[in-house]
mmCIF file of C-alpha atoms in Angstrom:
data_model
loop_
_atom_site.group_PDB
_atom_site.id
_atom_site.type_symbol
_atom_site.label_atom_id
_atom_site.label_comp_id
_atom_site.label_asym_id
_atom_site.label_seq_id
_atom_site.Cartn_x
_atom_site.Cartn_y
_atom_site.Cartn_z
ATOM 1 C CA UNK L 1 16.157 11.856 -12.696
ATOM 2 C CA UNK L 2 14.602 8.329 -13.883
ATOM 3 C CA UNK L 3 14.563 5.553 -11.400
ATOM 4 C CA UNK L 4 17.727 3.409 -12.140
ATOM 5 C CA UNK L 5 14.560 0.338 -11.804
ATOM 6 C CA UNK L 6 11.687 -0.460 -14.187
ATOM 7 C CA UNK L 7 8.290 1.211 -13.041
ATOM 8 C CA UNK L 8 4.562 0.761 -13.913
ATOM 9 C CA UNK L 9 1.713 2.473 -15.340
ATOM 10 C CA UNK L 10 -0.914 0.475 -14.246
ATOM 11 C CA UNK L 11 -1.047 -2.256 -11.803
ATOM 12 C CA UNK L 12 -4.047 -4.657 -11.250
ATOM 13 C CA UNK L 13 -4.320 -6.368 -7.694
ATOM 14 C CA UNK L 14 -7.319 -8.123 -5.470
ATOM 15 C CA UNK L 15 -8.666 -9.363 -2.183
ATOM 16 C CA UNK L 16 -7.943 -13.285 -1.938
ATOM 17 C CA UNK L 17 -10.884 -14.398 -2.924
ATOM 18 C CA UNK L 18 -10.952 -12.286 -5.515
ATOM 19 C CA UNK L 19 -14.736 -10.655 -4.917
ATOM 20 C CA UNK L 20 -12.794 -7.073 -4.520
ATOM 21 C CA UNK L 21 -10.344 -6.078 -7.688
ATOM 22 C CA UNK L 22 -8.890 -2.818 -8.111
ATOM 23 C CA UNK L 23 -6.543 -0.801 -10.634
ATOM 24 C CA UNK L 24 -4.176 1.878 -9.868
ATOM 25 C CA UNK L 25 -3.540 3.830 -12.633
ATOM 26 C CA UNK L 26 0.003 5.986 -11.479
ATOM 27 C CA UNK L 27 0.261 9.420 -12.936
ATOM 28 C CA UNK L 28 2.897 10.592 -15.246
ATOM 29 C CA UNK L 29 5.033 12.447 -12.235
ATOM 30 C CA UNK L 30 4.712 9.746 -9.496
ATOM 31 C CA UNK L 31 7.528 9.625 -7.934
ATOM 32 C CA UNK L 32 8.704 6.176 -7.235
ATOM 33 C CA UNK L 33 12.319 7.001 -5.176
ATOM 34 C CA UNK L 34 11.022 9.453 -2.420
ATOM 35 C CA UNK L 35 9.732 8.217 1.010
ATOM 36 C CA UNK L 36 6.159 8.694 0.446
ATOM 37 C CA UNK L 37 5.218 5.630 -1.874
ATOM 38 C CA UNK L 38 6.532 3.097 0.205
ATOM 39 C CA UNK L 39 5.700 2.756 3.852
ATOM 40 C CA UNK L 40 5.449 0.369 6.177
ATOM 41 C CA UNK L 41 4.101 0.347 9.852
ATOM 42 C CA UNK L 42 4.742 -1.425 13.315
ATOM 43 C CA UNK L 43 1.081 -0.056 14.684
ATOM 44 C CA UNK L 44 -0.302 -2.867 16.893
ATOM 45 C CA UNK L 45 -3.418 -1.785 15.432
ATOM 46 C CA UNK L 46 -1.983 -2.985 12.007
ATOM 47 C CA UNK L 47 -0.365 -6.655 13.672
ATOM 48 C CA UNK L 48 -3.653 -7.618 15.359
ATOM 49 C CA UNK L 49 -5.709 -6.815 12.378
ATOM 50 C CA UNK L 50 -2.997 -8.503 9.451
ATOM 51 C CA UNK L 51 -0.729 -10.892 11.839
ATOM 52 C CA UNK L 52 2.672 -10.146 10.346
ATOM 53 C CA UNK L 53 4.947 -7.949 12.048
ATOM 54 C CA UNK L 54 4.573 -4.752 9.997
ATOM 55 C CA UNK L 55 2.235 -3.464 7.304
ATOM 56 C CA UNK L 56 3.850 -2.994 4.051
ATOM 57 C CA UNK L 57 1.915 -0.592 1.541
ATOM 58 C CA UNK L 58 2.241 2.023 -1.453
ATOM 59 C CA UNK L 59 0.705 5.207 -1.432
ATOM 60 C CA UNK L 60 -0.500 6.762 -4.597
ATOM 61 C CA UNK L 61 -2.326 10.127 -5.347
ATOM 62 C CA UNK L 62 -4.943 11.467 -6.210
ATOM 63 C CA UNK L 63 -6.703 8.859 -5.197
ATOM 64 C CA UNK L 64 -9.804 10.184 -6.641
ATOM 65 C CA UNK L 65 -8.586 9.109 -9.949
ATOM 66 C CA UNK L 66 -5.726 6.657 -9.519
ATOM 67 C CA UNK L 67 -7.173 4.290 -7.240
ATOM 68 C CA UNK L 68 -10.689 2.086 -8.437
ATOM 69 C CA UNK L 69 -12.534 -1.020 -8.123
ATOM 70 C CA UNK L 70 -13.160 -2.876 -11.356
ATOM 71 C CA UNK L 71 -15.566 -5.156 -9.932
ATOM 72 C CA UNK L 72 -18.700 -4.681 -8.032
ATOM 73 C CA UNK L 73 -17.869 -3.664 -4.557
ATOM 74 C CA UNK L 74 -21.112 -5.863 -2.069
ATOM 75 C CA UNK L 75 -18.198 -7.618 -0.417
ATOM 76 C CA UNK L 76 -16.493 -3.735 0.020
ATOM 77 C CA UNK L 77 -16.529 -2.806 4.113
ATOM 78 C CA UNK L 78 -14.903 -0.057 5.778
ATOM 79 C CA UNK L 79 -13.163 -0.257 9.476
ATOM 80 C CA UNK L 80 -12.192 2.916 10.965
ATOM 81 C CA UNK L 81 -9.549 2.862 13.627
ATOM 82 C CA UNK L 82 -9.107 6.561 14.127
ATOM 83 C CA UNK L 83 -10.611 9.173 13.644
ATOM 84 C CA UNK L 84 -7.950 9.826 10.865
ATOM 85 C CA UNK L 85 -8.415 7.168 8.475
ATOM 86 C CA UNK L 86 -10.379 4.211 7.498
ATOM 87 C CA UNK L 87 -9.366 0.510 6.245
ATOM 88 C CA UNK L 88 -11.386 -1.488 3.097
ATOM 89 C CA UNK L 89 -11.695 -4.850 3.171
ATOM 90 C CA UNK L 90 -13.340 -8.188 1.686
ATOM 91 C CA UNK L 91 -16.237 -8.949 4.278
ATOM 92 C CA UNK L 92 -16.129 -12.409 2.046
ATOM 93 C CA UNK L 93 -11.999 -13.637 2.184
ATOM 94 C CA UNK L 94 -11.268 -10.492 5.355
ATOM 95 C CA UNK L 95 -8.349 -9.339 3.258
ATOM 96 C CA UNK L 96 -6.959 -5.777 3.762
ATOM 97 C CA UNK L 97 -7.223 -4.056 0.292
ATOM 98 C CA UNK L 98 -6.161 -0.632 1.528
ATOM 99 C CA UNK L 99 -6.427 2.286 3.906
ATOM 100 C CA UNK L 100 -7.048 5.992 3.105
ATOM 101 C CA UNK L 101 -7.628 9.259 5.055
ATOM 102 C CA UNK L 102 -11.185 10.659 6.491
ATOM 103 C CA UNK L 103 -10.299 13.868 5.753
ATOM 104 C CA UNK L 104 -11.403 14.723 1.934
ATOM 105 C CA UNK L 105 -8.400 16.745 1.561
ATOM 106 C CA UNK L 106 -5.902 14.337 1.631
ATOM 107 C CA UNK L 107 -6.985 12.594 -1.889
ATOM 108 C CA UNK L 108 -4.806 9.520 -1.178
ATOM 109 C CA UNK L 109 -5.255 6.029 -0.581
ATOM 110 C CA UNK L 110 -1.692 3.533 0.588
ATOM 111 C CA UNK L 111 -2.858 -0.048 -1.283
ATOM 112 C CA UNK L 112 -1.299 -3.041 0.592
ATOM 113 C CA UNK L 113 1.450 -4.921 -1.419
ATOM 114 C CA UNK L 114 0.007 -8.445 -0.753
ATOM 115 C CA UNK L 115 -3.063 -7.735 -2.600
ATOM 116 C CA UNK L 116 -1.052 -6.774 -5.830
ATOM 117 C CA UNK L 117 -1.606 -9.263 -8.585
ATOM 118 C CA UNK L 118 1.868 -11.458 -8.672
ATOM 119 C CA UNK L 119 1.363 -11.005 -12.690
ATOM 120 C CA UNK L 120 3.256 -6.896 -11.509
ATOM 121 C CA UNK L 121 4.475 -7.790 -8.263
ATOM 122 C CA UNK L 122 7.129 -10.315 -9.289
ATOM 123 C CA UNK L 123 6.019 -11.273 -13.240
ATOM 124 C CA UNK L 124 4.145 -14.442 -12.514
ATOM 125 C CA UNK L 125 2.434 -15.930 -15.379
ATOM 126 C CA UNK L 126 3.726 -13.072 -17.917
ATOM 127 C CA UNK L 127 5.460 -14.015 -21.160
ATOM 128 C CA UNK L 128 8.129 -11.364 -20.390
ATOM 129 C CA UNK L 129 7.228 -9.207 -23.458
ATOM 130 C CA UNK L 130 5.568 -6.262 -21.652
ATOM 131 C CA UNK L 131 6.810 -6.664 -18.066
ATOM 132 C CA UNK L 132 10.066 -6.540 -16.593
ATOM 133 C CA UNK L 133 11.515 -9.709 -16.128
ATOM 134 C CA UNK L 134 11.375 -9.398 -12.616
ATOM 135 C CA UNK L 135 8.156 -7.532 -12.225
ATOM 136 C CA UNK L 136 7.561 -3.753 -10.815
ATOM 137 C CA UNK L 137 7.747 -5.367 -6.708
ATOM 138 C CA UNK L 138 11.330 -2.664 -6.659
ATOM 139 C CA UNK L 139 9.418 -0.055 -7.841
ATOM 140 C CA UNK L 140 6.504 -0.545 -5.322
ATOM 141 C CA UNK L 141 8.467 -1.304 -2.422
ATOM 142 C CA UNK L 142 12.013 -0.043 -2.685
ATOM 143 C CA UNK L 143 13.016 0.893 0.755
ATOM 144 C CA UNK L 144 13.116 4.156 0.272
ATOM 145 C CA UNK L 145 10.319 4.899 2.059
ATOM 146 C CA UNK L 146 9.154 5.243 5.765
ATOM 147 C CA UNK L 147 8.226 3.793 8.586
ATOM 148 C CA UNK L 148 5.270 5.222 10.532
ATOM 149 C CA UNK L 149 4.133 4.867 14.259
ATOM 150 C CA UNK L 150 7.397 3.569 15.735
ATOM 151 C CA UNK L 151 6.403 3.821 18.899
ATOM 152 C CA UNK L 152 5.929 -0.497 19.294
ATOM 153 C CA UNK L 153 8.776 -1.354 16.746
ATOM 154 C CA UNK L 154 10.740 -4.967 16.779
ATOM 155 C CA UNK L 155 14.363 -2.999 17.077
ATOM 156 C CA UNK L 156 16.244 -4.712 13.617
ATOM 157 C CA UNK L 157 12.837 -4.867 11.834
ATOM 158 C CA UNK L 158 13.125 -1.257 10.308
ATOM 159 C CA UNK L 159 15.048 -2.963 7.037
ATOM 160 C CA UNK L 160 17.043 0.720 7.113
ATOM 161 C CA UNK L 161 13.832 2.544 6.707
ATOM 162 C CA UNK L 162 13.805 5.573 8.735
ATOM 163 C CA UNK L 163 11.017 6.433 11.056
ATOM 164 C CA UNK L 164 8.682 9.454 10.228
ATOM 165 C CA UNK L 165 6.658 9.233 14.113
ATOM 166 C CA UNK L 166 7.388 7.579 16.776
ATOM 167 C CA UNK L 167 3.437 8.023 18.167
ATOM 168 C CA UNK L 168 1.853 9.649 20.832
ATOM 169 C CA UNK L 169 1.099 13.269 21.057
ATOM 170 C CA UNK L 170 1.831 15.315 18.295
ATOM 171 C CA UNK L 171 3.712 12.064 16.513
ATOM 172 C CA UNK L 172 0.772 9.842 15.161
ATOM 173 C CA UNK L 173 0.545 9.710 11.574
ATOM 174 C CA UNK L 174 -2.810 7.625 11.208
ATOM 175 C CA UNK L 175 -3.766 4.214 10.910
#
């Protein structure tokens, strides 16, 4: 069945400065209503590193092909926080572009929904003629999804997303 919302091909989005710039290019079959796309987390890993109170993201596969950077990538630097995954970010503007598994055989990569450009997000700028009115930011984050690593959650700050791990042994998803 068809999402009952409007839902992109491509999406365009960047560090704050602007140095890092990516596209996402979502296959055919991505599946914009099931719980994968859209997570969110209440790690403290993720709070200390982005200040708000949870990390909102999308997650998209394969990343291999989905996922690039259209500009040249000398601000591009990795932080791993695990063992399990790794972050990118802007060494120039620190903004968190996105986060994506060590292990090679989980070809995804979750891109944070602040660095979307606000031209998809919410149809900034846009003369209405090829984007939704109201932009593809219900298709991106819809609330369908997850959260991960409840383990430190704010109790009322779940939104009604339900909660995949709750951390610890045998519950930790990755950061």
């Amino acid at each position: 069945m068809a999402p009952s919302f409007p839902t992109p091909n491509v999406i365009t989005g960047s560090c704050l400065c602007g140095c890092l710039r990516y596209r996402v290019d979502l296959p055919a079959n991505h599946n914009f209503e099931t719980f994968a796309p859209h997570n969110a987390c209440q790690c403290t890993q993720f709070r200390k590193q982005i200040v708000p109170l949870f990390f909102a993201a999308h997650m998209v596969a394969p990343a291999s092909t989905a996922f690039r950077f259209t500009t040249p990538t000398t601000t591009l630097q990795t932080y791993r926080a695990s063992d399990a995954g790794e972050r990118v970010i802007c060494t120039e503007c620190w903004s968190f572009i996105c986060r994506k598994p060590t292990n090679k055989e989980n070809d995804f990569v979750c891109f944070t929904l602040g660095t979307v450009d606000p031209l998809y997000l919410f149809n900034e700028g846009a003369d209405g003629a090829e984007l939704p009115h109201d932009g593809f930011g219900l298709a991106l984050a819809n609330g369908s999804g997850q959260h991960f690593w409840c383990r430190n959650e704010i109790k009322g700050l779940r939104m009604g997303l339900s909660c995949s791990a709750k951390g610890g042994a045998g519950g930790v998803w990755w950061a």
